[in-house]
CSV table of C-alpha atoms and ligand atoms in Angstrom, one decimal:
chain,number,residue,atom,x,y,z
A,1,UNK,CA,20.2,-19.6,-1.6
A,2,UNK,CA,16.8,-19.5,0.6
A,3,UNK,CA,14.2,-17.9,-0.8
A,4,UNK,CA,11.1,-15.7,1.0
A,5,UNK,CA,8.6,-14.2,-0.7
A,6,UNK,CA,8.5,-10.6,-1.0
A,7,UNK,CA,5.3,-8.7,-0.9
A,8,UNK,CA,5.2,-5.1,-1.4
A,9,UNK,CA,2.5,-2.2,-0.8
A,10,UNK,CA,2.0,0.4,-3.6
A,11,UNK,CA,0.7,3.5,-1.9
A,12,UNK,CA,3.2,5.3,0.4
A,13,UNK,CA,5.8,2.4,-0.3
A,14,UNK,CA,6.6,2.1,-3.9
A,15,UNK,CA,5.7,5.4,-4.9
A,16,UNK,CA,4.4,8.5,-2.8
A,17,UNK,CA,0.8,8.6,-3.6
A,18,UNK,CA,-0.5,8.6,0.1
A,19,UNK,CA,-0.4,12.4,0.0
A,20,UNK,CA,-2.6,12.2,-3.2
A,21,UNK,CA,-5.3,10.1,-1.4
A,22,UNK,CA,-4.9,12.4,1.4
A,23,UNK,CA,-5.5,15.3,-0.7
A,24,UNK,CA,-8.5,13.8,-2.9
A,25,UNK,CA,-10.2,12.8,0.4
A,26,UNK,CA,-9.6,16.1,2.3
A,27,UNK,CA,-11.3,17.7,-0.7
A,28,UNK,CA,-14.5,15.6,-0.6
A,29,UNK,CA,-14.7,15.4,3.4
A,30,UNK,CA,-14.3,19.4,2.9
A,31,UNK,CA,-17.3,19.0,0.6
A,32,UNK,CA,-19.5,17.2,2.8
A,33,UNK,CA,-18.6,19.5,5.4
A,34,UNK,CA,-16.7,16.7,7.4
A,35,UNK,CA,-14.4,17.5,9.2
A,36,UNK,CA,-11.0,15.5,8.8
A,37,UNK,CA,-7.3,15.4,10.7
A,38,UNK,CA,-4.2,14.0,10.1
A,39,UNK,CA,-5.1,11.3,12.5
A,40,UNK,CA,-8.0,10.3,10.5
A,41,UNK,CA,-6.1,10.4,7.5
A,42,UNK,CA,-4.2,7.6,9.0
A,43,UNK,CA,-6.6,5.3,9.7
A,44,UNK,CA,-7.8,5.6,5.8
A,45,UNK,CA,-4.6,4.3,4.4
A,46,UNK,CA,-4.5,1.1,3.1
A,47,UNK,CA,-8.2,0.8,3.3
A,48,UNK,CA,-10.3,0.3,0.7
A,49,UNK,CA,-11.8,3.1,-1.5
A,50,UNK,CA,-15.4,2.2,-0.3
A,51,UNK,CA,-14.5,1.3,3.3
A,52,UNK,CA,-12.5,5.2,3.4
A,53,UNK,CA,-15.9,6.4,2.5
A,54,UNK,CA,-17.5,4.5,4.9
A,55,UNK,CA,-15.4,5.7,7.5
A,56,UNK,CA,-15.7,9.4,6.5
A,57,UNK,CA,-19.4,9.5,6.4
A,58,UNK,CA,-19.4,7.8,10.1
A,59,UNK,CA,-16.9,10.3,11.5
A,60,UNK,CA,-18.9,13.4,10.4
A,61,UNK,CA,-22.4,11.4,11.1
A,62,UNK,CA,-23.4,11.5,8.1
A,63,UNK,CA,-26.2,9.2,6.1
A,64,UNK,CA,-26.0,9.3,2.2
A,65,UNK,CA,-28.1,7.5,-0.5
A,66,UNK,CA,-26.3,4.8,-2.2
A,67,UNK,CA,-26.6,6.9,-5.5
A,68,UNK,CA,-24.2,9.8,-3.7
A,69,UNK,CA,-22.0,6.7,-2.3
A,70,UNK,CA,-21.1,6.2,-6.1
A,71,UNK,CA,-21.2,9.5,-7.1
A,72,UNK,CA,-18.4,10.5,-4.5
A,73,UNK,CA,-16.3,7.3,-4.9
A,74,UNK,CA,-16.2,8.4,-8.4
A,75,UNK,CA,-15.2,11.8,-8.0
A,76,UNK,CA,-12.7,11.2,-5.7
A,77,UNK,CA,-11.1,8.6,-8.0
A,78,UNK,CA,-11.3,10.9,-10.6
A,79,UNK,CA,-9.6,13.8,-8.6
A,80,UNK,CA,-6.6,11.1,-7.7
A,81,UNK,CA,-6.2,10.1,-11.3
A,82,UNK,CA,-5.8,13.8,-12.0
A,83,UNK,CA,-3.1,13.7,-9.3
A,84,UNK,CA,-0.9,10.8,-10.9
A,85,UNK,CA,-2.0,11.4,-14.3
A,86,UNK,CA,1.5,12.8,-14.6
A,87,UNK,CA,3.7,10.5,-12.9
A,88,UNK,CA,6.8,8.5,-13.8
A,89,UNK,CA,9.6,6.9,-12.3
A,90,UNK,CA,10.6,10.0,-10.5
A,91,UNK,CA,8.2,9.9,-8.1
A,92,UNK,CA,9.2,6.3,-7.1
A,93,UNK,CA,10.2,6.6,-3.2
A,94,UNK,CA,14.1,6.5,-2.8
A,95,UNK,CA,15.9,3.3,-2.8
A,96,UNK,CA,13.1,1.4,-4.0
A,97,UNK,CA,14.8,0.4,-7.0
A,98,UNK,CA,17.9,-0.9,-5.3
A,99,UNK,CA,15.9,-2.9,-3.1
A,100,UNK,CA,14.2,-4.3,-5.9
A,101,UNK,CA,17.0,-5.3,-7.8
A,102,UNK,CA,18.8,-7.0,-5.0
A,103,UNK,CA,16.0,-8.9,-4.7
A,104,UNK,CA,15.7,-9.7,-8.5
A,105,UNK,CA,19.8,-10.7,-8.5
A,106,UNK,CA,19.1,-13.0,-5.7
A,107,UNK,CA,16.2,-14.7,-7.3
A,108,UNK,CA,13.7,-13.8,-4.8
A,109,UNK,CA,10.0,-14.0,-5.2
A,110,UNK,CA,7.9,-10.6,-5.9
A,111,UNK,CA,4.7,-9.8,-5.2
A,112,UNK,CA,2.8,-6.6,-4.9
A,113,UNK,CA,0.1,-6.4,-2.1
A,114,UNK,CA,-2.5,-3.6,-2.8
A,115,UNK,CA,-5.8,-2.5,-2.1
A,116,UNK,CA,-5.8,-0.2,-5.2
A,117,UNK,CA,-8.1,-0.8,-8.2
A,118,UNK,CA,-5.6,2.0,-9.5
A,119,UNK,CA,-2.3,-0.3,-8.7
A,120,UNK,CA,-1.9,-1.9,-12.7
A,121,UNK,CA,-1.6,1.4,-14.0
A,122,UNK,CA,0.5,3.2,-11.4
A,123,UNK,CA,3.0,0.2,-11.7
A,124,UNK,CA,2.5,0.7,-15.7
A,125,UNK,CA,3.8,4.3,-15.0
A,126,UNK,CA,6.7,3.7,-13.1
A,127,UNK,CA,8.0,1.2,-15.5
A,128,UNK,CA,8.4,-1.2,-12.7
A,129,UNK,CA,5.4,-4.0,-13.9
A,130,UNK,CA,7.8,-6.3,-15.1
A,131,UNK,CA,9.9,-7.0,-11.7
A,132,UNK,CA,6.6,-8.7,-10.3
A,133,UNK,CA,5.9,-12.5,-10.5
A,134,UNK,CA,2.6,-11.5,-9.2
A,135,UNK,CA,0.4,-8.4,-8.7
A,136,UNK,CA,-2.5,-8.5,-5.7
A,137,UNK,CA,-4.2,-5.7,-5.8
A,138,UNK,CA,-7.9,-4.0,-5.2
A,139,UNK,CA,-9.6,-5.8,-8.2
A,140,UNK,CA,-8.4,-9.1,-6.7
A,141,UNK,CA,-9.9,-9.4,-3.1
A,142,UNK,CA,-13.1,-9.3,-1.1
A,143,UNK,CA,-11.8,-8.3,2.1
A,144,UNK,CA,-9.9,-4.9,2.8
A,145,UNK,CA,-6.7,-4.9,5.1
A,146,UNK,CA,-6.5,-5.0,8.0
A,147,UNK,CA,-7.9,-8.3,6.3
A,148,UNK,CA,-5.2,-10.4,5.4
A,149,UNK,CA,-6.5,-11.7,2.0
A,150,UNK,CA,-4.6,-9.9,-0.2
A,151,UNK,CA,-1.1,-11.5,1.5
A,152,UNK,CA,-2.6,-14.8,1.5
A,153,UNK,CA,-3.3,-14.5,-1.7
A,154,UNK,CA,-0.1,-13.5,-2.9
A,155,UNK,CA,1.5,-15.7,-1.1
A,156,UNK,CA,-0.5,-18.5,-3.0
A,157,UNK,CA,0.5,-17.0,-6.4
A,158,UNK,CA,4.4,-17.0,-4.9
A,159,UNK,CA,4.0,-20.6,-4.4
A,160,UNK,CA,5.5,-19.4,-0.6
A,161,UNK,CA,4.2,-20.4,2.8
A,162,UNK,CA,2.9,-17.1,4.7
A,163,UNK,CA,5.9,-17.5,7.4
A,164,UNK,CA,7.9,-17.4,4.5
A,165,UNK,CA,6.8,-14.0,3.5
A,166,UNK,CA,7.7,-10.6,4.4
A,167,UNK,CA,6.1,-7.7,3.7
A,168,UNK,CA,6.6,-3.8,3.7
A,169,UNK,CA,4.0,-1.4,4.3
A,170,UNK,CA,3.1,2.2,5.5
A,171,UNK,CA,0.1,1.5,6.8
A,172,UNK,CA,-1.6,0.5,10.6
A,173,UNK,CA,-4.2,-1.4,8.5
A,174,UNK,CA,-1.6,-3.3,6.6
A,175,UNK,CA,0.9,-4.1,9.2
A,176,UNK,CA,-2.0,-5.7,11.1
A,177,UNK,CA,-2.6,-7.5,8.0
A,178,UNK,CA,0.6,-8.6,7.5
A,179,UNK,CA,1.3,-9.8,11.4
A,180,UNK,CA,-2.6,-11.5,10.8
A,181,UNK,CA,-1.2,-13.7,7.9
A,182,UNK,CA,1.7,-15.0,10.0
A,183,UNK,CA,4.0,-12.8,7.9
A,184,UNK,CA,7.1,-10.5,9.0
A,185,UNK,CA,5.8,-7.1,9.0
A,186,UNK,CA,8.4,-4.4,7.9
A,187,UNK,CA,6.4,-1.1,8.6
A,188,UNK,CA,7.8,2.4,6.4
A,189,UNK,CA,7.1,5.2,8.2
A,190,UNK,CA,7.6,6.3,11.8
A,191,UNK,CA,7.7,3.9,14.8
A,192,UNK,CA,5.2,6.2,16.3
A,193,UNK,CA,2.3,4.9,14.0
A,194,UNK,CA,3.8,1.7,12.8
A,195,UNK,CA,4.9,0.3,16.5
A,196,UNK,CA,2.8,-2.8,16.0
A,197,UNK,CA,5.6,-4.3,12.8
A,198,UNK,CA,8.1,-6.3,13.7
A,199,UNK,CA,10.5,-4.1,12.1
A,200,UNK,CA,10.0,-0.1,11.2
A,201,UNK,CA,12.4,1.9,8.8
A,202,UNK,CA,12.0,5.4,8.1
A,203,UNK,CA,12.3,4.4,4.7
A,204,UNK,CA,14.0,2.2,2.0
A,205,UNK,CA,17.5,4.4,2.5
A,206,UNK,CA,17.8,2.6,5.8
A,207,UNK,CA,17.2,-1.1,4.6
A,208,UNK,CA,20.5,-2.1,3.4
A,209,UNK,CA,21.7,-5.2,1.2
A,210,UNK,CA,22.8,-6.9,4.9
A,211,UNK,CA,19.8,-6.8,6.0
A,212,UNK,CA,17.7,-8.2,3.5
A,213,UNK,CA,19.9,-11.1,3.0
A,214,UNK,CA,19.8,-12.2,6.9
A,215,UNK,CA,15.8,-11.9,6.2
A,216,UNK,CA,16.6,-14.1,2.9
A,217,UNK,CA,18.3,-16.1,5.1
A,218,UNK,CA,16.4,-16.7,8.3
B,301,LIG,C1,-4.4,2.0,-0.7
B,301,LIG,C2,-4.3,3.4,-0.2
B,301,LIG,O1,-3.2,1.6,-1.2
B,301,LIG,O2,-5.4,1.9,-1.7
B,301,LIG,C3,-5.6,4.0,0.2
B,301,LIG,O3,-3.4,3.4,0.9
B,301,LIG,C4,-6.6,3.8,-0.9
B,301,LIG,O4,-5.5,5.3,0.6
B,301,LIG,C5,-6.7,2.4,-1.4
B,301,LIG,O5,-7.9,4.2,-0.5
B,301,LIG,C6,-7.6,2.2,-2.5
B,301,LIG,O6,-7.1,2.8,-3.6
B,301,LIG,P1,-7.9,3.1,-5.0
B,301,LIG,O7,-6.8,3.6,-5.9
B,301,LIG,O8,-8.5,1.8,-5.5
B,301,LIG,O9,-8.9,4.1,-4.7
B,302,LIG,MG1,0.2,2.0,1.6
């Protein structure tokens, strides 16, 4: 059989954790009197934890010594950790194991594509470390998406070409990462945000076995 590389996001595609960023930047944009939308809220995901700051502070005008910068990047980490500290594989989005073990039965390269510092342990939580034969994630690139380092690199570490790639994501940010590597962008979410993928799925319930396998074998 053909084989692609796989490369997944974590937040908002593995597991739903995009309403815990959400919720830990609402809280500190509510600190900093900043106001901030659903809209907004879009444009953070899949973007760095500094460059979401950075974004923040520019949409409420705001100009903040480099000693706050830390201080909030903390705090909000510390507020999302609180968020997941109890997670497991329940909170894995639906279908996501299926889809992983097709993949694993057809002896398909895995990689995860993140830009989460926090992506070892979430993955640690959800049992699900083992099904990668690499992990990309926040600790590993320079560049935040709509970069696309982090594909390219996991590409590399899949020994795959990027046209040989395909990867899922929730994001705007990440979709025009993946389309920037050269890779087949499969956008989770609504067509509304993610028109720009070459293929968009409300989520993994809609991806069936067929499918995959004509991707597997294109
Ligand atoms: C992405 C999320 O996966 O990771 C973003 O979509 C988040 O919302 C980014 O800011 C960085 O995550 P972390 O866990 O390193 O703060
Ligand atoms: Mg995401």
């Amino acid at each position: 059989m053909n084989k692609k590389g796989f490369i997944f996001d974590l937040d908002g595609v593995i597991v739903d954790t995009a309403k815990y960023h959400f919720l830990a930047w609402q809280q500190l944009a509510k600190s900093l009197d900043i106001e901030f939308t659903e809209e907004e809220n879009e444009q953070l995901k899949g973007v760095s934890r500094v460059r979401s700051l950075e974004k923040i502070l520019a949409w409420g005008n705001k100009t903040i010594s480099q000693e706050l910068f830390d201080d909030l990047m903390a705090k909000k980490n510390e507020e999302y950790l609180g968020y997941i500290a109890e997670m497991d594989d329940r909170e894995m989005l639906p279908d996501v194991p299926r889809v992983l073990n097709f993949l694993k039965a057809h002896k398909q390269p895995i990689s995860l594509g993140s830009a989460s510092k926090n992506a070892r342990t979430i993955l640690e939580r959800i049992n699900i470390m083992s099904d990668f034969d690499a992990i990309v994630d926040g600790n590993d690139v320079t560049k935040a998406k709509p970069d696309p380092e982090v594909f390219l690199i996991a590409a590399k570490e899949l020994h795959m070409s990027p046209e040989d790639c395909i990867v899922f994501e929730d994001s705007v940010a990440g979709v025009t990462a993946a389309n920037t590597a050269n890779m087949i962008s499969i956008g989770i979410g609504s067509k509304d945000v993610l028109g720009h993928a070459h293929y968009v799925f409300n989520d993994f319930t809609e991806i069936s076995d067929d499918f995959i396998k004509s991707l597997i074998e294109k």
